[in-house]
PDB file of C-alpha atoms in Angstrom:
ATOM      1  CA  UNK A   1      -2.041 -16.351 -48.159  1.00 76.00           C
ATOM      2  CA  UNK A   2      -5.394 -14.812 -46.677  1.00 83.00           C
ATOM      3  CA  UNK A   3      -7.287 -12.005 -47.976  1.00 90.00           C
ATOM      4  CA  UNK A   4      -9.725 -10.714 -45.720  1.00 95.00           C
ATOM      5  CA  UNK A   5     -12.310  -7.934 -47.377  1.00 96.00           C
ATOM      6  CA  UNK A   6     -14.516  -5.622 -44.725  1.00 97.00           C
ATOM      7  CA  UNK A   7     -17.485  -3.797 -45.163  1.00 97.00           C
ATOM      8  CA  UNK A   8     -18.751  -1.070 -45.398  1.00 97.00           C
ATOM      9  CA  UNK A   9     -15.322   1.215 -45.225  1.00 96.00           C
ATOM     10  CA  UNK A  10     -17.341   4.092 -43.263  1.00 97.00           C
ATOM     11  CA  UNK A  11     -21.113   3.643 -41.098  1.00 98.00           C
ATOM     12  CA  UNK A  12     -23.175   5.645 -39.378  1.00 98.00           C
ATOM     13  CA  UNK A  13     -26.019   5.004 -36.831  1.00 97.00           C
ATOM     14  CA  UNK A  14     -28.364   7.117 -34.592  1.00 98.00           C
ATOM     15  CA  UNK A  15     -27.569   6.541 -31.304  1.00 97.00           C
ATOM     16  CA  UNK A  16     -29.483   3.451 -29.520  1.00 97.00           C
ATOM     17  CA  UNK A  17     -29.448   1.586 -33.090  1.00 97.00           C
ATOM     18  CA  UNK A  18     -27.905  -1.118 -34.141  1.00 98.00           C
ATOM     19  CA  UNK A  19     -24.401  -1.916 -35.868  1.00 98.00           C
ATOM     20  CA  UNK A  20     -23.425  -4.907 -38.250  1.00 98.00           C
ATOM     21  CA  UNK A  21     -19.751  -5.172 -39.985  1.00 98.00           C
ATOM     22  CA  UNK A  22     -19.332  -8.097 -41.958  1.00 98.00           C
ATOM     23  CA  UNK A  23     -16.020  -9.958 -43.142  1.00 98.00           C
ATOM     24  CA  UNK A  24     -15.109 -12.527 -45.581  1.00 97.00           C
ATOM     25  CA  UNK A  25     -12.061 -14.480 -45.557  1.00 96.00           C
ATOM     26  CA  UNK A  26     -10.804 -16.704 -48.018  1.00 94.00           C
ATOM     27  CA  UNK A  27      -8.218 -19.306 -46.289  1.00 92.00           C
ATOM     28  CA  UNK A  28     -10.139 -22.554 -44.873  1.00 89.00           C
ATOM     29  CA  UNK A  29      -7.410 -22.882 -42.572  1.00 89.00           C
ATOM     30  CA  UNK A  30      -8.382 -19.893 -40.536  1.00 91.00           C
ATOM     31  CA  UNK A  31      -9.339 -20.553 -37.529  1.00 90.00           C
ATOM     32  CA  UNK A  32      -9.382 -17.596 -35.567  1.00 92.00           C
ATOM     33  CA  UNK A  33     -11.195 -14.442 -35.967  1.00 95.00           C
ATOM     34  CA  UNK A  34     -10.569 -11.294 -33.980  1.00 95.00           C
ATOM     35  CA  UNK A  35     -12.226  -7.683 -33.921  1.00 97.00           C
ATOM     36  CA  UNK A  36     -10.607  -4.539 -32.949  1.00 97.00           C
ATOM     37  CA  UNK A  37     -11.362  -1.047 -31.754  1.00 97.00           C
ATOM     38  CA  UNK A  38      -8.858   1.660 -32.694  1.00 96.00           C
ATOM     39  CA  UNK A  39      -9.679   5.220 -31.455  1.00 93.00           C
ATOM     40  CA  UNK A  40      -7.981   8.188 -32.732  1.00 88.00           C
ATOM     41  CA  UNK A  41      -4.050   8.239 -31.786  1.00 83.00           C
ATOM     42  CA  UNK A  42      -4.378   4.536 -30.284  1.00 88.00           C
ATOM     43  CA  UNK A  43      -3.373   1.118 -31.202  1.00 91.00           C
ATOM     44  CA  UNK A  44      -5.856  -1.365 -31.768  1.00 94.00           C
ATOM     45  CA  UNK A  45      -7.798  -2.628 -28.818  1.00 93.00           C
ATOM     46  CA  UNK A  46      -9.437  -6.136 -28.592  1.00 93.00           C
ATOM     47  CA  UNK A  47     -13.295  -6.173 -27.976  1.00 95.00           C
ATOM     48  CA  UNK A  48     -13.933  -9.839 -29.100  1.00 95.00           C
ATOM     49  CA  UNK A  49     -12.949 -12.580 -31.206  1.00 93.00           C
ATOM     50  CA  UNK A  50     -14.550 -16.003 -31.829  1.00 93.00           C
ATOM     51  CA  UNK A  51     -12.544 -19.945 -32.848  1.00 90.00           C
ATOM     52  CA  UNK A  52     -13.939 -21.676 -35.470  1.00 84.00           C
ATOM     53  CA  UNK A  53     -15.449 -24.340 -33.206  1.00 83.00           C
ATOM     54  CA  UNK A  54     -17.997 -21.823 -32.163  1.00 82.00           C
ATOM     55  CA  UNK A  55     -20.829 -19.819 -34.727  1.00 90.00           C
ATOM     56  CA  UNK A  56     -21.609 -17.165 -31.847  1.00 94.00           C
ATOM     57  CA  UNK A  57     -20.345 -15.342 -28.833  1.00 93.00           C
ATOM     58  CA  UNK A  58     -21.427 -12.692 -26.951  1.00 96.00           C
ATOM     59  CA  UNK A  59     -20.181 -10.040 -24.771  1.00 93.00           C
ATOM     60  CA  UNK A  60     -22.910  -7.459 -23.084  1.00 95.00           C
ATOM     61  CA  UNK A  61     -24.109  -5.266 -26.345  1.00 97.00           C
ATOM     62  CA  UNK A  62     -21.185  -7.095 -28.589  1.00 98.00           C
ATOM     63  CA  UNK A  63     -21.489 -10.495 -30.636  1.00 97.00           C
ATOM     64  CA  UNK A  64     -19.705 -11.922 -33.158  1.00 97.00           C
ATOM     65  CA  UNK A  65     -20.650 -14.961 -35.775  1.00 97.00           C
ATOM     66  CA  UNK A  66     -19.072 -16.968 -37.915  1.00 96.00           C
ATOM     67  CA  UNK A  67     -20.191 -18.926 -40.797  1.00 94.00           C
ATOM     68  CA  UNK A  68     -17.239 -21.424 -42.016  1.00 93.00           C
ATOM     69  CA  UNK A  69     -19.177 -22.352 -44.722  1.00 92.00           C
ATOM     70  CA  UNK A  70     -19.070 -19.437 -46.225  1.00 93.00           C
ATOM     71  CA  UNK A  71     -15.885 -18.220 -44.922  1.00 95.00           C
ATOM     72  CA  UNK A  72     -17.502 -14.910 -43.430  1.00 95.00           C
ATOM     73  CA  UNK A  73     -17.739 -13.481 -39.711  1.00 97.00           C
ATOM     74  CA  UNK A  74     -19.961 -10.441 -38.423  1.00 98.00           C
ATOM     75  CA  UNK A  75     -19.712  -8.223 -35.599  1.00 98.00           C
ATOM     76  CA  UNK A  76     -23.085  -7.007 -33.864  1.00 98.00           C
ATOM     77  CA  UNK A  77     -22.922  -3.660 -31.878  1.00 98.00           C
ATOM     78  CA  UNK A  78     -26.615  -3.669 -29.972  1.00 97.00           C
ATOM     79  CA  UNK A  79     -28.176  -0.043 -28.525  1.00 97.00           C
ATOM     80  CA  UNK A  80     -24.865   1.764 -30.025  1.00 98.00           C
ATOM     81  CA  UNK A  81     -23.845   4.803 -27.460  1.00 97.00           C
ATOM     82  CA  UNK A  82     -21.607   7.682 -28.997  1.00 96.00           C
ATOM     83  CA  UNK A  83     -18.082   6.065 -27.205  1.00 96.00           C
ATOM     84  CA  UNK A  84     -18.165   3.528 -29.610  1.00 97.00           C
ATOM     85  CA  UNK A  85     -17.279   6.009 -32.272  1.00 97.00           C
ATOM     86  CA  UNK A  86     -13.807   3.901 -33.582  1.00 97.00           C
ATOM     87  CA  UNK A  87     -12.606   2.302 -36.272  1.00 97.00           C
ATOM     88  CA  UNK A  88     -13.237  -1.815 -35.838  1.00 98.00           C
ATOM     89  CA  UNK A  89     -10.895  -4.137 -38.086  1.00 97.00           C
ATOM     90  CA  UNK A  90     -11.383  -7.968 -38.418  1.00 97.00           C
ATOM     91  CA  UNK A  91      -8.816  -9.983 -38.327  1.00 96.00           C
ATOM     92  CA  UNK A  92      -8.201 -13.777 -39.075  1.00 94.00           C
ATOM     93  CA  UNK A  93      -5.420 -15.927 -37.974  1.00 90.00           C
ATOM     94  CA  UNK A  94      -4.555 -17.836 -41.088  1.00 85.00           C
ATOM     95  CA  UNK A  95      -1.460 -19.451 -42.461  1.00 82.00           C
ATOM     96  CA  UNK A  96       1.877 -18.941 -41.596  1.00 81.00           C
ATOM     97  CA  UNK A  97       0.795 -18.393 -38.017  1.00 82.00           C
ATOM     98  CA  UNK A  98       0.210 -15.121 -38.958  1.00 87.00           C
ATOM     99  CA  UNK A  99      -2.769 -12.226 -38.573  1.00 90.00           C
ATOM    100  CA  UNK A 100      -4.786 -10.842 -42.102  1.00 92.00           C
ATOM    101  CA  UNK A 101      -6.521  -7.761 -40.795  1.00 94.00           C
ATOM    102  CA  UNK A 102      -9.440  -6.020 -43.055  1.00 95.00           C
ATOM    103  CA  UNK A 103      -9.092  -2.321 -44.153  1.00 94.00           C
ATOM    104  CA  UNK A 104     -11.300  -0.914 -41.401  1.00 96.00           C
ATOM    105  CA  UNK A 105     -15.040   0.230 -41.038  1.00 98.00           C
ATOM    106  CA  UNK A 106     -14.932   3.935 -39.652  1.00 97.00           C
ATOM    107  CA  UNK A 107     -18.664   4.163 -36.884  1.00 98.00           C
ATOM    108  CA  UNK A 108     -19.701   6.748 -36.235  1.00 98.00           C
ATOM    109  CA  UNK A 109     -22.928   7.345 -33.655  1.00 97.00           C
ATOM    110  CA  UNK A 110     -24.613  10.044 -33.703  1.00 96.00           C
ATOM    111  CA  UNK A 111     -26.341  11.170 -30.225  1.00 94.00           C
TER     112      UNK A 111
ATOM    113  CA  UNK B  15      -4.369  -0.795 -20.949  1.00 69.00           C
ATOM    114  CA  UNK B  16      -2.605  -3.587 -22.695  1.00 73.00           C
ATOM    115  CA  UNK B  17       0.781  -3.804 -20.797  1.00 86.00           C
ATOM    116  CA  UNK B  18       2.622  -2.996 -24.637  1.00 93.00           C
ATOM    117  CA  UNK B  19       4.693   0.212 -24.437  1.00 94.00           C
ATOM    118  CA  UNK B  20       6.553   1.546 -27.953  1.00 96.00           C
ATOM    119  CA  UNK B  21       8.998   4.302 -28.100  1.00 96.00           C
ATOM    120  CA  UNK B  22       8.756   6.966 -29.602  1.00 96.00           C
ATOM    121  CA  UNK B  23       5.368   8.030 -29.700  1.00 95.00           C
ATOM    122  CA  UNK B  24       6.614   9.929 -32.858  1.00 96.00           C
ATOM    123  CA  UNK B  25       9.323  10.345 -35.258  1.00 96.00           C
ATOM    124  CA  UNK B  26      10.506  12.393 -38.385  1.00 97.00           C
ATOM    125  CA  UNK B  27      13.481  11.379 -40.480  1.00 97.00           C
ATOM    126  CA  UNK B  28      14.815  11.675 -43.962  1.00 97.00           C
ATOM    127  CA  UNK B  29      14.806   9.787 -46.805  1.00 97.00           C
ATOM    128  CA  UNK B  30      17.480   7.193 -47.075  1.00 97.00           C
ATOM    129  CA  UNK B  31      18.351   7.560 -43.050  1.00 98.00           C
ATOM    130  CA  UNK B  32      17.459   4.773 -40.644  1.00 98.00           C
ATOM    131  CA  UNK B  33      15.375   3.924 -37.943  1.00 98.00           C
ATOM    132  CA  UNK B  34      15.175   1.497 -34.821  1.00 98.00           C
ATOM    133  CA  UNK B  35      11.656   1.495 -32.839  1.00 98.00           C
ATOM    134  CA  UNK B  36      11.404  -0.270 -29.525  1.00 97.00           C
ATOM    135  CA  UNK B  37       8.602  -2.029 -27.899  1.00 96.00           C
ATOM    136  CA  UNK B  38       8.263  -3.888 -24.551  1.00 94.00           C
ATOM    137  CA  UNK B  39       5.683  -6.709 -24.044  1.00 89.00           C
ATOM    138  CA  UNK B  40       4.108  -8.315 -21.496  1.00 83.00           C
ATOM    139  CA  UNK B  41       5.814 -10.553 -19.759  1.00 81.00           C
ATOM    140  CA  UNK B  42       5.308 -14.000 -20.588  1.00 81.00           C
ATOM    141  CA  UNK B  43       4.119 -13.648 -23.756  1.00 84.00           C
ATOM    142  CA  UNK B  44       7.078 -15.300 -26.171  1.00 85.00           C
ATOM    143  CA  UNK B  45       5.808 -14.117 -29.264  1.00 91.00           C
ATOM    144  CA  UNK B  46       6.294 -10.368 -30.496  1.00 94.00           C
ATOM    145  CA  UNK B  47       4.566  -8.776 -33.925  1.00 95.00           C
ATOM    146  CA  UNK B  48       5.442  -5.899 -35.510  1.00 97.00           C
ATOM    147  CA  UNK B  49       2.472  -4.219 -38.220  1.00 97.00           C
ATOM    148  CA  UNK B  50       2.649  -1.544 -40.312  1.00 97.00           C
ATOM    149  CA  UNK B  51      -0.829   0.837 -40.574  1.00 95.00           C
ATOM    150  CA  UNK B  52      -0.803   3.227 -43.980  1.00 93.00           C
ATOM    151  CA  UNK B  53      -3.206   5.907 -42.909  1.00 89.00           C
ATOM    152  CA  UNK B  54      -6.931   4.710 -43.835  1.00 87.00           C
ATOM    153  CA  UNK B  55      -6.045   1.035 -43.608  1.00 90.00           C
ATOM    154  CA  UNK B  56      -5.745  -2.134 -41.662  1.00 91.00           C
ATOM    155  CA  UNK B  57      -2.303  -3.158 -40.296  1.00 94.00           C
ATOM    156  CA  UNK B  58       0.395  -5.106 -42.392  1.00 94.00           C
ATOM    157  CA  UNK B  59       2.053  -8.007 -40.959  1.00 93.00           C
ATOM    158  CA  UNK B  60       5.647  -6.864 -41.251  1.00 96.00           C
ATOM    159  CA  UNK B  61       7.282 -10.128 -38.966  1.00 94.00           C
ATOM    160  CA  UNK B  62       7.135 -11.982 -35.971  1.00 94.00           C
ATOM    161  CA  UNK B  63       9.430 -13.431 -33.470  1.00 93.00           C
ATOM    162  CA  UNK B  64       9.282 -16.216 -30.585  1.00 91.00           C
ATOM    163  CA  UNK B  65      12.348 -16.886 -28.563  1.00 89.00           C
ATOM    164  CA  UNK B  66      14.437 -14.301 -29.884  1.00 91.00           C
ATOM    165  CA  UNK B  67      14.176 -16.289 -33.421  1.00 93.00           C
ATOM    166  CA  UNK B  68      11.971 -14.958 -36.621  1.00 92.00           C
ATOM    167  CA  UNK B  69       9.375 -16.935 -37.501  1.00 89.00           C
ATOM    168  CA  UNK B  70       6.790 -15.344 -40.359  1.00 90.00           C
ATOM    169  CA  UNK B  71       7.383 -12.582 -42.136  1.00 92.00           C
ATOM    170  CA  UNK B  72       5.399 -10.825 -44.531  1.00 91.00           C
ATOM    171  CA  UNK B  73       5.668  -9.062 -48.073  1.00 91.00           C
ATOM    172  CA  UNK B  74       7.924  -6.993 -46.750  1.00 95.00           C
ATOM    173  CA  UNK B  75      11.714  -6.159 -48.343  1.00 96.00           C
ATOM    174  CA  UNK B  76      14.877  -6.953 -45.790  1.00 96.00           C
ATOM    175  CA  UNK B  77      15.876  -3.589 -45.108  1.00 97.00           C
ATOM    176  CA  UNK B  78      13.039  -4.423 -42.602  1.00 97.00           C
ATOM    177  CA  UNK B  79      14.945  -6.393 -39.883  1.00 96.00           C
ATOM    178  CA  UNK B  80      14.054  -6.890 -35.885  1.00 96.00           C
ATOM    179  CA  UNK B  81      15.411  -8.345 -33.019  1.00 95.00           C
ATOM    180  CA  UNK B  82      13.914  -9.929 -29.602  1.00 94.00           C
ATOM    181  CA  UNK B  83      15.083 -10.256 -26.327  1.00 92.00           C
ATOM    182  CA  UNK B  84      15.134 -12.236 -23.798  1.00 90.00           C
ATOM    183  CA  UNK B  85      13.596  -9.540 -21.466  1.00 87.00           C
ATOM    184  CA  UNK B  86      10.279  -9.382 -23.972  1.00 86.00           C
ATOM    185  CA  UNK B  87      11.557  -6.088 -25.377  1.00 92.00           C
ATOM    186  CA  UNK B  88      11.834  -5.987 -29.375  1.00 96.00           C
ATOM    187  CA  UNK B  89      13.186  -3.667 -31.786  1.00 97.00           C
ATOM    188  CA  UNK B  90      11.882  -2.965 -35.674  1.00 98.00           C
ATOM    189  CA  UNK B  91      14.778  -1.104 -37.438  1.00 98.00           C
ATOM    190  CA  UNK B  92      13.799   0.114 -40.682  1.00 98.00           C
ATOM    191  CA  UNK B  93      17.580   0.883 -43.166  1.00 97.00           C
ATOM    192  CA  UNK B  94      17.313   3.247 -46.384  1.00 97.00           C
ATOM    193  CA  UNK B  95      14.348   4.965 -45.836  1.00 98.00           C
ATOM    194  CA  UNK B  96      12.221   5.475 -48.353  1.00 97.00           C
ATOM    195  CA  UNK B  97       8.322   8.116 -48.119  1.00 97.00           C
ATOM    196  CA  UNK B  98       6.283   5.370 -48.393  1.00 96.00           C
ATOM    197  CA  UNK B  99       7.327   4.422 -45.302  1.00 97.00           C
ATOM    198  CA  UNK B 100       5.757   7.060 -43.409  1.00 97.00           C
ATOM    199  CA  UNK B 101       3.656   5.191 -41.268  1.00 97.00           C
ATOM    200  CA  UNK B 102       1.993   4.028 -37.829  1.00 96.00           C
ATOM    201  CA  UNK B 103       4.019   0.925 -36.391  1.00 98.00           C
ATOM    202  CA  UNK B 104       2.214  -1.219 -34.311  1.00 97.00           C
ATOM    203  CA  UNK B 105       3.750  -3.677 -31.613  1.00 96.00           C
ATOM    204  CA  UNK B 106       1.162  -6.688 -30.654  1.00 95.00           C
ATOM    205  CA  UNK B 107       2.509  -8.956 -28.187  1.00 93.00           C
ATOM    206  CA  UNK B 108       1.091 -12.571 -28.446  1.00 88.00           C
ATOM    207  CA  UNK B 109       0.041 -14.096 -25.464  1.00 85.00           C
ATOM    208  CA  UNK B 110      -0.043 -17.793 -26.732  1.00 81.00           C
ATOM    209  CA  UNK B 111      -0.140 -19.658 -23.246  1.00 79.00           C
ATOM    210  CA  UNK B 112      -2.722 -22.936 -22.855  1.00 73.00           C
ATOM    211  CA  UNK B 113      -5.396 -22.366 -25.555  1.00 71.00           C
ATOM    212  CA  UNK B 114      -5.034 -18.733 -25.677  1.00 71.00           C
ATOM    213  CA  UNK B 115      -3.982 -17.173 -28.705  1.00 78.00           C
ATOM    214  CA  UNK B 116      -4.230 -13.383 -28.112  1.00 85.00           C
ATOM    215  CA  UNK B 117      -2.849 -10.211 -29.255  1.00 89.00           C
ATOM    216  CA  UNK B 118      -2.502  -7.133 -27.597  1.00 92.00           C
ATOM    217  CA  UNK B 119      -1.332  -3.757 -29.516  1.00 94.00           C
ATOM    218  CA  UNK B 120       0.806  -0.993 -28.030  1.00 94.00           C
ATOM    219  CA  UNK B 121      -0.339   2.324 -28.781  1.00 94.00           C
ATOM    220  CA  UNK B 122       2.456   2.738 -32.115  1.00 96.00           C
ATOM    221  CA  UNK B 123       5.296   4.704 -33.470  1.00 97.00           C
ATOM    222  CA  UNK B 124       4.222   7.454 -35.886  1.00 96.00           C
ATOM    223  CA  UNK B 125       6.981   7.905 -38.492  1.00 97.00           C
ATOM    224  CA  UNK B 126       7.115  10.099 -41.317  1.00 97.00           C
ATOM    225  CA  UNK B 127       9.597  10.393 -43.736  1.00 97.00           C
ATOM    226  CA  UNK B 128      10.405  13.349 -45.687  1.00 96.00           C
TER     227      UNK B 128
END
């Protein structure tokens, strides 16, 4: 099946920085990459995700690429505000119709 | 919001008792997920259903079962409990219409097991 490794496990930025979470995956049959948000006491909330017909996408300070090459997938957090203190998972749709998720990167900004 | 409900928010039981947890999802989306989250890590595929059917299921043992219905409710009942189980369960309902192939979480059950 898919393995999907995260890192770093914890980050932390001033606020107004910048925030990069990187993601490998080792199944070339994924072809769907995810990222979530999970605040404290919540499920996880979709902020983006990118197909593997696309290297980059962007959504106001949020952007994702993908490198199918290598089989990894980043997710860019521009001028970082203290609300997007969460944990972020990636996630990749691989075989089995199914959903790998990473073990989490905990960000936290500091104002 | 995500339109996914779960019930209950939270739940305490006893080793070797069992367990149902319900979720509703959206309607139209066929496909229904259930995930288990250990504190301090990502979710666990525990199985999926479309059409009331199971269709992927991961490393988990059968005293996991669920059920789907035809209203896009779902159930994840959970027999012999064991402390390991203590969890968050997540329901992500799958919204696989046209090209779209999106999930959306409900807010999970938190069980612990003592």
């Amino acid at each position: 099946g898919e393995n999907v490794e995260q890192h770093p496990s914890t980050l932390s930025v001033q606020e107004g920085d910048s925030a990069v979470i990187k993601c490998t995956y080792s199944d070339s049959a994924s072809n769907y990459f995810p990222w979530y948000k999970q605040e404290l006491g919540k499920g996880p909330q979709l902020i983006i995700d990118i197909r593997s017909n696309v290297g980059e996408k962007k959504d106001q300070r949020i952007a994702v690429t993908l490198n199918k090459t290598a089989k990894h997938f980043s997710l860019h957090i521009t001028e970082t505000q203290p609300e997007d203190s969460a944990v972020y998972f990636c996630a990749a749709l691989g075989t089995g119709n199914q959903f790998y998720f990473g073990t989490g990167t905990s960000l936290t900004v500091i104002p | 919001e995500t339109g996914v409900t779960q019930s209950p928010t939270h739940l305490i039981k006893t080793r070797g008792q069992q367990v149902t947890l319900r979720c509703s999802s959206q309607s139209g989306h066929n496909t229904v997920s259930w995930y288990q989250q250990a504190l301090g890590q990502g979710p666990q595929f525990i199985f999926q259903y479309y059409r009331e059917e199971e269709n992927g299921r991961g490393n988990f043992p059968p005293r996991f079962s669920g059920l789907q219905f035809p209203n896009y409710s779902s159930e994840l009942n959970v027999n012999a409990l064991e402390l390991d189980d203590s969890a968050l369960y997540l329901c992500a309902s799958r919204d696989q219409r046209g090209s779209t192939d999106t999930q959306y979480f409900g807010p999970g059950t938190r069980l612990t097991v003592l």
